[in-house]
């Protein structure tokens, strides 16, 4: 059992206070601005969370746990087997141009419509127009394609995806992005939302809004609310998290960058956020680490909990909970946790005595350490 689970139940007031403190820290001038907001768009060469291939000038993104794109990672495996050093390989590898990611391709004609046909890079409407153009002009071939594209008018978009967490654009009047529309069909259309037959001829052609037929509006809305974000390279979507949990992720990611003892891949951060959203976690402070499925997620949760503990609990709180937070007393051990667990001592009086007389706490009282940044920020936050 961790000390965190011994703490009193967090009530709404505590959560609100913690959110205020974290919000003040996240809005502070030292905080990394790319970690603010609901969707974090991380630059490819971010110092803590880089995702571009490490080969100089290669424009492709990293693959799996490698620091290289899939092509360079495979070349490197072969080169390493032949006995080449990493430095030699990095110097000699040829950079590659950016690979188009099929999910983010937009129609070549409509700036607000995602591509439906990836070979032609056209939305459904323009794909159909191109097919009828080919039918009408029996001799027309792909050579004419560029001219035909130049003559086309863009169609208006369908707005943002209706899935609450999603920031992608919808692919049809149903209002879902490609990924969520496929998911909706896979789930058997909960709520029965569907488009009228021939909606283009009946509505779009005349500039009319396409109505959605729905057997159960509430069922469709509930499905939209429950969706997880679409995974995108270089993006962490925290929209589905409760406000306190989102702030804890942002603050945890920021502090991780200051320590940077282990690599956190962005896909790991996203999948941990997904797990928390699925389980409706309110705060990392109440989360049992052992209940988290993957090992790398467990280590991330532990690191974030440790960072939060220093701000959430005063020294006297930690005595009540049965542990010493050495950084409260200005003591930091290199490569060691600042958390000293005393919960193995069952008698409260003995635990308190040890807490009060531990060398760390005594040294602090003698030195009267300066209050930490956390303490001063918490003091400034409105009650
Ligand atoms: Zn590469
Ligand atoms: Zn189009
Ligand atoms: Zn979506």
mmCIF file of C-alpha atoms and ligand atoms in Angstrom:
data_model
loop_
_atom_site.group_PDB
_atom_site.id
_atom_site.type_symbol
_atom_site.label_atom_id
_atom_site.label_comp_id
_atom_site.label_asym_id
_atom_site.label_seq_id
_atom_site.Cartn_x
_atom_site.Cartn_y
_atom_site.Cartn_z
ATOM 1 C CA UNK A 1 0.000 0.000 0.000
ATOM 2 C CA UNK A 2 1.416 3.396 -0.888
ATOM 3 C CA UNK A 3 1.362 6.385 1.438
ATOM 4 C CA UNK A 4 -0.905 8.148 -1.042
ATOM 5 C CA UNK A 5 -3.723 5.725 -0.413
ATOM 6 C CA UNK A 6 -3.505 6.445 3.332
ATOM 7 C CA UNK A 7 -4.342 10.075 2.804
ATOM 8 C CA UNK A 8 -7.816 11.315 3.657
ATOM 9 C CA UNK A 9 -10.396 11.283 0.861
ATOM 10 C CA UNK A 10 -9.881 14.257 -1.388
ATOM 11 C CA UNK A 11 -12.955 16.389 -1.365
ATOM 12 C CA UNK A 12 -14.051 18.830 -4.048
ATOM 13 C CA UNK A 13 -12.499 21.740 -2.148
ATOM 14 C CA UNK A 14 -9.061 20.127 -2.055
ATOM 15 C CA UNK A 15 -9.255 19.391 -5.769
ATOM 16 C CA UNK A 16 -10.254 22.976 -6.499
ATOM 17 C CA UNK A 17 -7.372 24.354 -4.420
ATOM 18 C CA UNK A 18 -4.897 22.037 -6.133
ATOM 19 C CA UNK A 19 -6.175 23.013 -9.553
ATOM 20 C CA UNK A 20 -5.729 26.702 -8.669
ATOM 21 C CA UNK A 21 -2.130 26.150 -7.587
ATOM 22 C CA UNK A 22 -1.294 24.086 -10.693
ATOM 23 C CA UNK A 23 -3.004 26.597 -12.967
ATOM 24 C CA UNK A 24 -0.906 29.405 -11.433
ATOM 25 C CA UNK A 25 2.270 27.358 -12.029
ATOM 26 C CA UNK A 26 1.301 26.398 -15.594
ATOM 27 C CA UNK A 27 0.587 30.052 -16.422
ATOM 28 C CA UNK A 28 3.917 31.116 -14.898
ATOM 29 C CA UNK A 29 6.661 32.553 -17.127
ATOM 30 C CA UNK A 30 9.046 29.601 -16.674
ATOM 31 C CA UNK A 31 6.556 26.965 -17.831
ATOM 32 C CA UNK A 32 7.025 25.421 -21.297
ATOM 33 C CA UNK A 33 4.299 27.080 -23.408
ATOM 34 C CA UNK A 34 3.831 24.067 -25.739
ATOM 35 C CA UNK A 35 2.553 22.035 -22.772
ATOM 36 C CA UNK A 36 -0.388 24.409 -22.198
ATOM 37 C CA UNK A 37 -3.936 23.851 -23.555
ATOM 38 C CA UNK A 38 -6.079 20.806 -24.307
ATOM 39 C CA UNK A 39 -4.133 19.638 -27.374
ATOM 40 C CA UNK A 40 -0.337 19.855 -27.084
ATOM 41 C CA UNK A 41 1.349 20.294 -30.471
ATOM 42 C CA UNK A 42 4.962 19.403 -29.752
ATOM 43 C CA UNK A 43 7.613 20.675 -32.211
ATOM 44 C CA UNK A 44 9.596 17.846 -33.912
ATOM 45 C CA UNK A 45 12.890 18.783 -32.241
ATOM 46 C CA UNK A 46 11.503 19.621 -28.781
ATOM 47 C CA UNK A 47 14.366 19.280 -26.264
ATOM 48 C CA UNK A 48 12.462 16.879 -23.966
ATOM 49 C CA UNK A 49 9.878 15.260 -26.256
ATOM 50 C CA UNK A 50 11.507 15.168 -29.721
ATOM 51 C CA UNK A 51 9.768 13.075 -32.382
ATOM 52 C CA UNK A 52 11.690 13.772 -35.587
ATOM 53 C CA UNK A 53 14.289 11.306 -36.913
ATOM 54 C CA UNK A 54 17.700 11.952 -35.384
ATOM 55 C CA UNK A 55 19.498 11.799 -38.775
ATOM 56 C CA UNK A 56 20.377 15.412 -39.689
ATOM 57 C CA UNK A 57 17.790 16.935 -42.085
ATOM 58 C CA UNK A 58 15.658 13.762 -42.227
ATOM 59 C CA UNK A 59 12.032 14.993 -42.246
ATOM 60 C CA UNK A 60 10.399 11.766 -41.100
ATOM 61 C CA UNK A 61 9.087 11.003 -37.618
ATOM 62 C CA UNK A 62 10.509 8.486 -35.176
ATOM 63 C CA UNK A 63 9.404 4.874 -35.304
ATOM 64 C CA UNK A 64 8.436 2.786 -32.253
ATOM 65 C CA UNK A 65 11.073 3.237 -29.512
ATOM 66 C CA UNK A 66 13.826 4.240 -31.970
ATOM 67 C CA UNK A 67 15.223 7.759 -32.272
ATOM 68 C CA UNK A 68 15.047 7.266 -36.064
ATOM 69 C CA UNK A 69 12.379 6.873 -38.740
ATOM 70 C CA UNK A 70 11.502 3.319 -39.787
ATOM 71 C CA UNK A 71 13.786 3.384 -42.869
ATOM 72 C CA UNK A 72 16.833 4.659 -40.958
ATOM 73 C CA UNK A 73 16.147 2.400 -37.970
ATOM 74 C CA UNK A 74 16.254 -0.646 -40.257
ATOM 75 C CA UNK A 75 19.403 0.586 -42.006
ATOM 76 C CA UNK A 76 20.977 1.192 -38.601
ATOM 77 C CA UNK A 77 20.158 -2.339 -37.393
ATOM 78 C CA UNK A 78 21.936 -3.769 -40.447
ATOM 79 C CA UNK A 79 24.878 -1.360 -40.084
ATOM 80 C CA UNK A 80 25.248 -2.184 -36.397
ATOM 81 C CA UNK A 81 25.276 -5.897 -37.206
ATOM 82 C CA UNK A 82 28.133 -5.208 -39.657
ATOM 83 C CA UNK A 83 30.043 -3.515 -36.814
ATOM 84 C CA UNK A 84 29.538 0.140 -37.747
ATOM 85 C CA UNK A 85 29.525 2.673 -34.885
ATOM 86 C CA UNK A 86 26.472 4.834 -34.294
ATOM 87 C CA UNK A 87 28.464 8.035 -34.877
ATOM 88 C CA UNK A 88 29.664 6.717 -38.273
ATOM 89 C CA UNK A 89 26.115 5.760 -39.246
ATOM 90 C CA UNK A 90 24.696 9.161 -38.225
ATOM 91 C CA UNK A 91 27.335 10.922 -40.324
ATOM 92 C CA UNK A 92 26.803 8.816 -43.442
ATOM 93 C CA UNK A 93 23.010 8.332 -43.569
ATOM 94 C CA UNK A 94 21.094 10.159 -46.325
ATOM 95 C CA UNK A 95 18.160 12.292 -45.053
ATOM 96 C CA UNK A 96 14.673 11.427 -46.382
ATOM 97 C CA UNK A 97 11.829 13.767 -47.423
ATOM 98 C CA UNK A 98 8.647 13.910 -45.327
ATOM 99 C CA UNK A 99 6.293 10.964 -45.808
ATOM 100 C CA UNK A 100 2.636 11.951 -46.253
ATOM 101 C CA UNK A 101 0.563 10.742 -43.347
ATOM 102 C CA UNK A 102 -2.638 9.394 -44.910
ATOM 103 C CA UNK A 103 -4.842 10.436 -41.943
ATOM 104 C CA UNK A 104 -3.996 14.114 -42.209
ATOM 105 C CA UNK A 105 -4.307 14.564 -45.983
ATOM 106 C CA UNK A 106 -6.824 17.220 -47.040
ATOM 107 C CA UNK A 107 -8.705 17.402 -50.360
ATOM 108 C CA UNK A 108 -6.537 19.200 -52.947
ATOM 109 C CA UNK A 109 -9.477 21.487 -53.744
ATOM 110 C CA UNK A 110 -11.343 21.921 -50.412
ATOM 111 C CA UNK A 111 -9.201 23.311 -47.594
ATOM 112 C CA UNK A 112 -11.778 22.211 -44.977
ATOM 113 C CA UNK A 113 -12.492 18.664 -46.167
ATOM 114 C CA UNK A 114 -10.230 15.691 -45.420
ATOM 115 C CA UNK A 115 -9.271 13.552 -48.419
ATOM 116 C CA UNK A 116 -11.504 10.526 -49.017
ATOM 117 C CA UNK A 117 -9.492 9.083 -51.910
ATOM 118 C CA UNK A 118 -5.831 9.074 -50.900
ATOM 119 C CA UNK A 119 -4.440 8.335 -54.356
ATOM 120 C CA UNK A 120 -6.227 11.281 -55.966
ATOM 121 C CA UNK A 121 -6.157 13.280 -52.677
ATOM 122 C CA UNK A 122 -9.792 14.322 -53.098
ATOM 123 C CA UNK A 123 -12.834 14.546 -50.820
ATOM 124 C CA UNK A 124 -15.768 12.235 -51.583
ATOM 125 C CA UNK A 125 -17.600 14.949 -53.541
ATOM 126 C CA UNK A 126 -14.627 15.733 -55.806
ATOM 127 C CA UNK A 127 -13.776 12.088 -56.234
ATOM 128 C CA UNK A 128 -17.325 11.541 -57.554
ATOM 129 C CA UNK A 129 -17.065 14.583 -59.835
ATOM 130 C CA UNK A 130 -13.774 13.313 -61.253
ATOM 131 C CA UNK A 131 -15.304 9.878 -61.936
ATOM 132 C CA UNK A 132 -18.252 11.432 -63.779
ATOM 133 C CA UNK A 133 -15.840 13.650 -65.716
ATOM 134 C CA UNK A 134 -13.981 10.528 -66.848
ATOM 135 C CA UNK A 135 -17.305 8.911 -67.845
ATOM 136 C CA UNK A 136 -18.449 11.939 -69.848
ATOM 137 C CA UNK A 137 -15.114 12.338 -71.581
ATOM 138 C CA UNK A 138 -14.307 8.844 -72.730
ATOM 139 C CA UNK A 139 -10.876 9.834 -73.994
ATOM 140 C CA UNK A 140 -9.894 11.769 -70.837
ATOM 141 C CA UNK A 141 -7.044 10.338 -68.829
ATOM 142 C CA UNK A 142 -5.024 11.110 -65.758
ATOM 143 C CA UNK A 143 -3.004 13.573 -67.881
ATOM 144 C CA UNK A 144 -5.957 15.947 -67.747
ATOM 145 C CA UNK A 145 -6.229 15.636 -63.991
ATOM 146 C CA UNK A 146 -4.147 18.689 -63.056
ATOM 147 C CA UNK A 147 -6.151 20.973 -65.358
ATOM 148 C CA UNK A 148 -9.416 19.538 -64.055
ATOM 149 C CA UNK A 149 -8.280 20.183 -60.429
ATOM 150 C CA UNK A 150 -7.405 23.802 -61.301
ATOM 151 C CA UNK A 151 -10.944 24.372 -62.706
ATOM 152 C CA UNK A 152 -12.784 23.058 -59.619
ATOM 153 C CA UNK A 153 -14.428 25.108 -56.869
ATOM 154 C CA UNK A 154 -13.924 24.187 -53.193
ATOM 155 C CA UNK A 155 -16.912 22.925 -51.166
ATOM 156 C CA UNK A 156 -17.582 24.120 -47.590
ATOM 157 C CA UNK A 157 -16.305 21.858 -44.780
ATOM 158 C CA UNK A 158 -18.367 19.924 -42.221
ATOM 159 C CA UNK A 159 -16.730 21.460 -39.137
ATOM 160 C CA UNK A 160 -14.944 19.743 -36.259
ATOM 161 C CA UNK A 161 -15.594 16.102 -35.403
ATOM 162 C CA UNK A 162 -18.540 15.602 -32.992
ATOM 163 C CA UNK A 163 -16.525 13.289 -30.715
ATOM 164 C CA UNK A 164 -15.965 15.578 -27.699
ATOM 165 C CA UNK A 165 -12.208 15.052 -27.437
ATOM 166 C CA UNK A 166 -11.460 15.252 -31.152
ATOM 167 C CA UNK A 167 -9.979 18.243 -32.990
ATOM 168 C CA UNK A 168 -9.989 16.651 -36.458
ATOM 169 C CA UNK A 169 -12.266 17.806 -39.271
ATOM 170 C CA UNK A 170 -15.398 15.830 -40.165
ATOM 171 C CA UNK A 171 -15.415 13.851 -43.430
ATOM 172 C CA UNK A 172 -19.187 13.871 -44.035
ATOM 173 C CA UNK A 173 -22.356 15.665 -42.874
ATOM 174 C CA UNK A 174 -22.612 13.026 -40.116
ATOM 175 C CA UNK A 175 -20.002 15.212 -38.418
ATOM 176 C CA UNK A 176 -17.340 12.612 -37.573
ATOM 177 C CA UNK A 177 -13.694 12.519 -38.680
ATOM 178 C CA UNK A 178 -12.536 9.496 -40.687
ATOM 179 C CA UNK A 179 -11.215 7.633 -37.674
ATOM 180 C CA UNK A 180 -14.294 8.218 -35.482
ATOM 181 C CA UNK A 181 -16.666 7.477 -38.388
ATOM 182 C CA UNK A 182 -14.974 4.090 -38.877
ATOM 183 C CA UNK A 183 -15.191 3.518 -35.097
ATOM 184 C CA UNK A 184 -18.899 4.420 -35.135
ATOM 185 C CA UNK A 185 -19.617 1.815 -37.812
ATOM 186 C CA UNK A 186 -17.485 -0.765 -35.971
ATOM 187 C CA UNK A 187 -19.485 -0.167 -32.774
ATOM 188 C CA UNK A 188 -22.758 -0.830 -34.655
ATOM 189 C CA UNK A 189 -23.974 2.817 -34.868
ATOM 190 C CA UNK A 190 -25.093 3.416 -31.243
ATOM 191 C CA UNK A 191 -28.110 5.761 -31.326
ATOM 192 C CA UNK A 192 -28.656 4.917 -35.014
ATOM 193 C CA UNK A 193 -27.380 8.213 -36.508
ATOM 194 C CA UNK A 194 -27.381 8.136 -40.328
ATOM 195 C CA UNK A 195 -27.535 10.401 -43.358
ATOM 196 C CA UNK A 196 -30.479 10.610 -45.786
ATOM 197 C CA UNK A 197 -29.992 8.634 -48.995
ATOM 198 C CA UNK A 198 -28.540 10.730 -51.838
ATOM 199 C CA UNK A 199 -27.910 13.619 -49.465
ATOM 200 C CA UNK A 200 -25.886 15.418 -52.107
ATOM 201 C CA UNK A 201 -28.671 15.507 -54.695
ATOM 202 C CA UNK A 202 -31.368 16.255 -52.100
ATOM 203 C CA UNK A 203 -29.565 18.860 -49.975
ATOM 204 C CA UNK A 204 -25.923 19.798 -50.644
ATOM 205 C CA UNK A 205 -26.433 20.525 -54.340
ATOM 206 C CA UNK A 206 -29.021 23.179 -53.354
ATOM 207 C CA UNK A 207 -26.873 24.598 -50.547
ATOM 208 C CA UNK A 208 -29.165 23.120 -47.862
ATOM 209 C CA UNK A 209 -27.908 21.722 -44.555
ATOM 210 C CA UNK A 210 -28.062 17.910 -44.523
ATOM 211 C CA UNK A 211 -30.268 16.695 -41.623
ATOM 212 C CA UNK A 212 -29.095 13.689 -39.574
ATOM 213 C CA UNK A 213 -31.670 10.966 -38.904
ATOM 214 C CA UNK A 214 -31.198 9.572 -35.416
ATOM 215 C CA UNK A 215 -33.186 6.864 -33.552
ATOM 216 C CA UNK A 216 -31.827 7.966 -30.179
ATOM 217 C CA UNK A 217 -30.107 11.359 -29.942
ATOM 218 C CA UNK A 218 -28.990 10.742 -26.334
ATOM 219 C CA UNK A 219 -27.403 7.418 -27.318
ATOM 220 C CA UNK A 220 -25.464 9.059 -30.173
ATOM 221 C CA UNK A 221 -24.314 11.931 -27.887
ATOM 222 C CA UNK A 222 -23.218 9.450 -25.207
ATOM 223 C CA UNK A 223 -21.147 7.585 -27.812
ATOM 224 C CA UNK A 224 -19.529 10.891 -28.931
ATOM 225 C CA UNK A 225 -18.711 11.792 -25.302
ATOM 226 C CA UNK A 226 -17.069 8.443 -24.586
ATOM 227 C CA UNK A 227 -14.576 8.480 -27.486
ATOM 228 C CA UNK A 228 -10.809 8.602 -27.033
ATOM 229 C CA UNK A 229 -8.665 10.968 -29.134
ATOM 230 C CA UNK A 230 -7.172 9.916 -32.463
ATOM 231 C CA UNK A 231 -3.422 9.323 -32.015
ATOM 232 C CA UNK A 232 -1.308 11.746 -34.050
ATOM 233 C CA UNK A 233 2.460 11.971 -34.336
ATOM 234 C CA UNK A 234 3.760 14.957 -32.343
ATOM 235 C CA UNK A 235 0.456 15.597 -30.585
ATOM 236 C CA UNK A 236 -0.797 14.838 -27.094
ATOM 237 C CA UNK A 237 -4.552 15.319 -26.747
ATOM 238 C CA UNK A 238 -5.568 15.875 -23.115
ATOM 239 C CA UNK A 239 -9.072 17.168 -23.873
ATOM 240 C CA UNK A 240 -10.797 14.107 -22.425
ATOM 241 C CA UNK A 241 -9.194 14.466 -18.969
ATOM 242 C CA UNK A 242 -10.818 16.151 -15.988
ATOM 243 C CA UNK A 243 -9.348 19.641 -15.396
ATOM 244 C CA UNK A 244 -7.203 18.706 -12.372
ATOM 245 C CA UNK A 245 -5.841 15.579 -14.053
ATOM 246 C CA UNK A 246 -5.023 17.523 -17.213
ATOM 247 C CA UNK A 247 -3.078 20.103 -15.166
ATOM 248 C CA UNK A 248 -1.261 17.279 -13.355
ATOM 249 C CA UNK A 249 -0.184 15.781 -16.698
ATOM 250 C CA UNK A 250 1.041 19.167 -17.920
ATOM 251 C CA UNK A 251 2.942 19.945 -14.725
ATOM 252 C CA UNK A 252 4.294 16.381 -14.573
ATOM 253 C CA UNK A 253 5.530 16.596 -18.197
ATOM 254 C CA UNK A 254 7.192 19.926 -17.456
ATOM 255 C CA UNK A 255 8.990 18.695 -14.317
ATOM 256 C CA UNK A 256 10.034 15.517 -16.129
ATOM 257 C CA UNK A 257 11.877 17.760 -18.583
ATOM 258 C CA UNK A 258 13.804 19.400 -15.745
ATOM 259 C CA UNK A 259 14.953 16.023 -14.446
ATOM 260 C CA UNK A 260 14.833 13.951 -17.633
ATOM 261 C CA UNK A 261 16.012 10.722 -16.022
ATOM 262 C CA UNK A 262 14.142 8.515 -18.496
ATOM 263 C CA UNK A 263 12.676 8.919 -21.967
ATOM 264 C CA UNK A 264 8.925 9.452 -22.171
ATOM 265 C CA UNK A 265 7.708 8.797 -25.719
ATOM 266 C CA UNK A 266 4.730 10.956 -26.667
ATOM 267 C CA UNK A 267 2.756 7.812 -27.553
ATOM 268 C CA UNK A 268 3.238 6.646 -23.944
ATOM 269 C CA UNK A 269 1.918 9.957 -22.584
ATOM 270 C CA UNK A 270 -1.109 9.725 -24.907
ATOM 271 C CA UNK A 271 -1.866 6.106 -24.049
ATOM 272 C CA UNK A 272 -1.588 6.860 -20.309
ATOM 273 C CA UNK A 273 -3.979 9.797 -20.754
ATOM 274 C CA UNK A 274 -6.332 7.452 -22.666
ATOM 275 C CA UNK A 275 -6.256 4.921 -19.835
ATOM 276 C CA UNK A 276 -7.037 7.657 -17.281
ATOM 277 C CA UNK A 277 -9.898 8.962 -19.437
ATOM 278 C CA UNK A 278 -11.318 5.456 -19.855
ATOM 279 C CA UNK A 279 -11.231 4.928 -16.077
ATOM 280 C CA UNK A 280 -12.491 8.460 -15.333
ATOM 281 C CA UNK A 281 -9.539 9.219 -13.021
ATOM 282 C CA UNK A 282 -9.992 12.556 -11.203
ATOM 283 C CA UNK A 283 -6.407 13.029 -9.993
ATOM 284 C CA UNK A 284 -3.116 11.151 -10.156
ATOM 285 C CA UNK A 285 -2.725 11.663 -6.404
ATOM 286 C CA UNK A 286 -5.423 9.069 -5.694
ATOM 287 C CA UNK A 287 -4.350 6.562 -8.346
ATOM 288 C CA UNK A 288 -2.978 3.194 -7.208
ATOM 289 C CA UNK A 289 0.171 2.615 -9.258
ATOM 290 C CA UNK A 290 -0.257 -1.158 -9.208
ATOM 291 C CA UNK A 291 -3.657 -0.774 -10.896
ATOM 292 C CA UNK A 292 -1.999 0.756 -13.995
ATOM 293 C CA UNK A 293 -1.425 -1.959 -16.574
ATOM 294 C CA UNK A 294 1.859 -1.200 -18.332
ATOM 295 C CA UNK A 295 5.245 -0.936 -16.576
ATOM 296 C CA UNK A 296 6.353 2.219 -18.363
ATOM 297 C CA UNK A 297 3.039 3.850 -17.432
ATOM 298 C CA UNK A 298 3.570 2.854 -13.795
ATOM 299 C CA UNK A 299 6.979 4.545 -13.763
ATOM 300 C CA UNK A 300 5.513 7.678 -15.331
ATOM 301 C CA UNK A 301 2.695 7.808 -12.773
ATOM 302 C CA UNK A 302 5.192 7.354 -9.921
ATOM 303 C CA UNK A 303 7.348 10.194 -11.211
ATOM 304 C CA UNK A 304 4.370 12.518 -11.635
ATOM 305 C CA UNK A 305 2.975 11.605 -8.213
ATOM 306 C CA UNK A 306 6.349 12.368 -6.652
ATOM 307 C CA UNK A 307 6.409 15.775 -8.342
ATOM 308 C CA UNK A 308 2.876 16.547 -7.187
ATOM 309 C CA UNK A 309 3.416 15.319 -3.618
ATOM 310 C CA UNK A 310 5.896 18.118 -2.988
ATOM 311 C CA UNK A 311 3.254 20.689 -3.743
ATOM 312 C CA UNK A 312 0.085 18.988 -2.565
ATOM 313 C CA UNK A 313 1.235 18.111 0.939
ATOM 314 C CA UNK A 314 2.800 20.314 3.600
ATOM 315 C CA UNK A 315 5.428 18.803 5.911
ATOM 316 C CA UNK A 316 2.790 18.203 8.603
ATOM 317 C CA UNK A 317 0.523 16.435 6.055
ATOM 318 C CA UNK A 318 3.383 14.083 5.258
ATOM 319 C CA UNK A 319 3.846 13.295 8.958
ATOM 320 C CA UNK A 320 0.145 12.379 9.169
ATOM 321 C CA UNK A 321 0.442 10.239 6.050
ATOM 322 C CA UNK A 322 3.592 8.520 7.338
ATOM 323 C CA UNK A 323 6.391 9.551 5.012
ATOM 324 C CA UNK A 324 9.184 12.122 4.707
ATOM 325 C CA UNK A 325 9.484 14.246 1.588
ATOM 326 C CA UNK A 326 13.174 15.158 1.788
ATOM 327 C CA UNK A 327 12.861 18.051 -0.667
ATOM 328 C CA UNK A 328 10.524 19.781 1.799
ATOM 329 C CA UNK A 329 13.686 20.120 3.867
ATOM 330 C CA UNK A 330 15.975 21.121 1.055
ATOM 331 C CA UNK A 331 17.602 17.670 0.824
ATOM 332 C CA UNK A 332 17.976 16.017 -2.578
ATOM 333 C CA UNK A 333 19.766 12.681 -3.041
ATOM 334 C CA UNK A 334 21.372 12.192 -6.446
ATOM 335 C CA UNK A 335 19.531 9.498 -8.470
ATOM 336 C CA UNK A 336 17.328 8.640 -5.481
ATOM 337 C CA UNK A 337 13.704 9.335 -4.737
ATOM 338 C CA UNK A 338 12.994 12.101 -2.240
ATOM 339 C CA UNK A 339 10.237 9.952 -0.731
ATOM 340 C CA UNK A 340 11.019 8.053 2.488
ATOM 341 C CA UNK A 341 8.225 5.663 3.444
ATOM 342 C CA UNK A 342 7.564 5.205 7.180
ATOM 343 C CA UNK A 343 4.269 3.332 6.893
ATOM 344 C CA UNK A 344 5.938 0.027 7.766
ATOM 345 C CA UNK A 345 5.981 1.337 11.374
ATOM 346 C CA UNK A 346 2.493 0.614 12.627
ATOM 347 C CA UNK A 347 2.568 2.561 15.920
ATOM 348 C CA UNK A 348 1.695 6.156 15.192
ATOM 349 C CA UNK A 349 3.666 7.606 18.166
ATOM 350 C CA UNK A 350 6.844 5.820 17.084
ATOM 351 C CA UNK A 351 6.430 6.891 13.486
ATOM 352 C CA UNK A 352 5.911 10.522 14.548
ATOM 353 C CA UNK A 353 8.970 10.345 16.783
ATOM 354 C CA UNK A 354 11.085 9.045 13.921
ATOM 355 C CA UNK A 355 9.669 11.708 11.607
ATOM 356 C CA UNK A 356 10.483 14.503 14.093
ATOM 357 C CA UNK A 357 13.969 13.257 14.964
ATOM 358 C CA UNK A 358 15.092 12.139 11.481
ATOM 359 C CA UNK A 359 18.400 13.779 10.458
ATOM 360 C CA UNK A 360 16.715 15.354 7.419
ATOM 361 C CA UNK A 361 14.039 17.153 9.421
ATOM 362 C CA UNK A 362 16.428 18.182 12.215
ATOM 363 C CA UNK A 363 18.915 19.595 9.731
ATOM 364 C CA UNK A 364 16.111 21.608 8.219
ATOM 365 C CA UNK A 365 15.028 23.073 11.512
ATOM 366 C CA UNK A 366 18.592 24.118 12.192
ATOM 367 C CA UNK A 367 19.161 25.565 8.750
ATOM 368 C CA UNK A 368 15.652 27.101 8.413
ATOM 369 C CA UNK A 369 15.570 26.314 4.731
ATOM 370 C CA UNK A 370 13.952 28.833 2.409
ATOM 371 C CA UNK A 371 10.377 27.894 1.404
ATOM 372 C CA UNK A 372 10.192 26.064 -1.916
ATOM 373 C CA UNK A 373 8.729 27.634 -5.069
ATOM 374 C CA UNK A 374 5.666 25.491 -4.552
ATOM 375 C CA UNK A 375 5.055 26.859 -1.076
ATOM 376 C CA UNK A 376 5.380 30.450 -2.190
ATOM 377 C CA UNK A 377 3.083 29.881 -5.185
ATOM 378 C CA UNK A 378 0.501 28.105 -3.040
ATOM 379 C CA UNK A 379 0.551 31.026 -0.644
ATOM 380 C CA UNK A 380 -0.192 33.432 -3.480
ATOM 381 C CA UNK A 381 -3.036 31.376 -4.927
ATOM 382 C CA UNK A 382 -6.527 32.641 -4.025
ATOM 383 C CA UNK A 383 -8.363 30.570 -1.422
HETATM 384 ZN ZN1 LIG B 1 15.086 9.203 -40.975
HETATM 385 ZN ZN1 LIG B 2 -13.022 18.506 -52.208
HETATM 386 ZN ZN1 LIG B 3 -12.843 12.541 -34.554
#
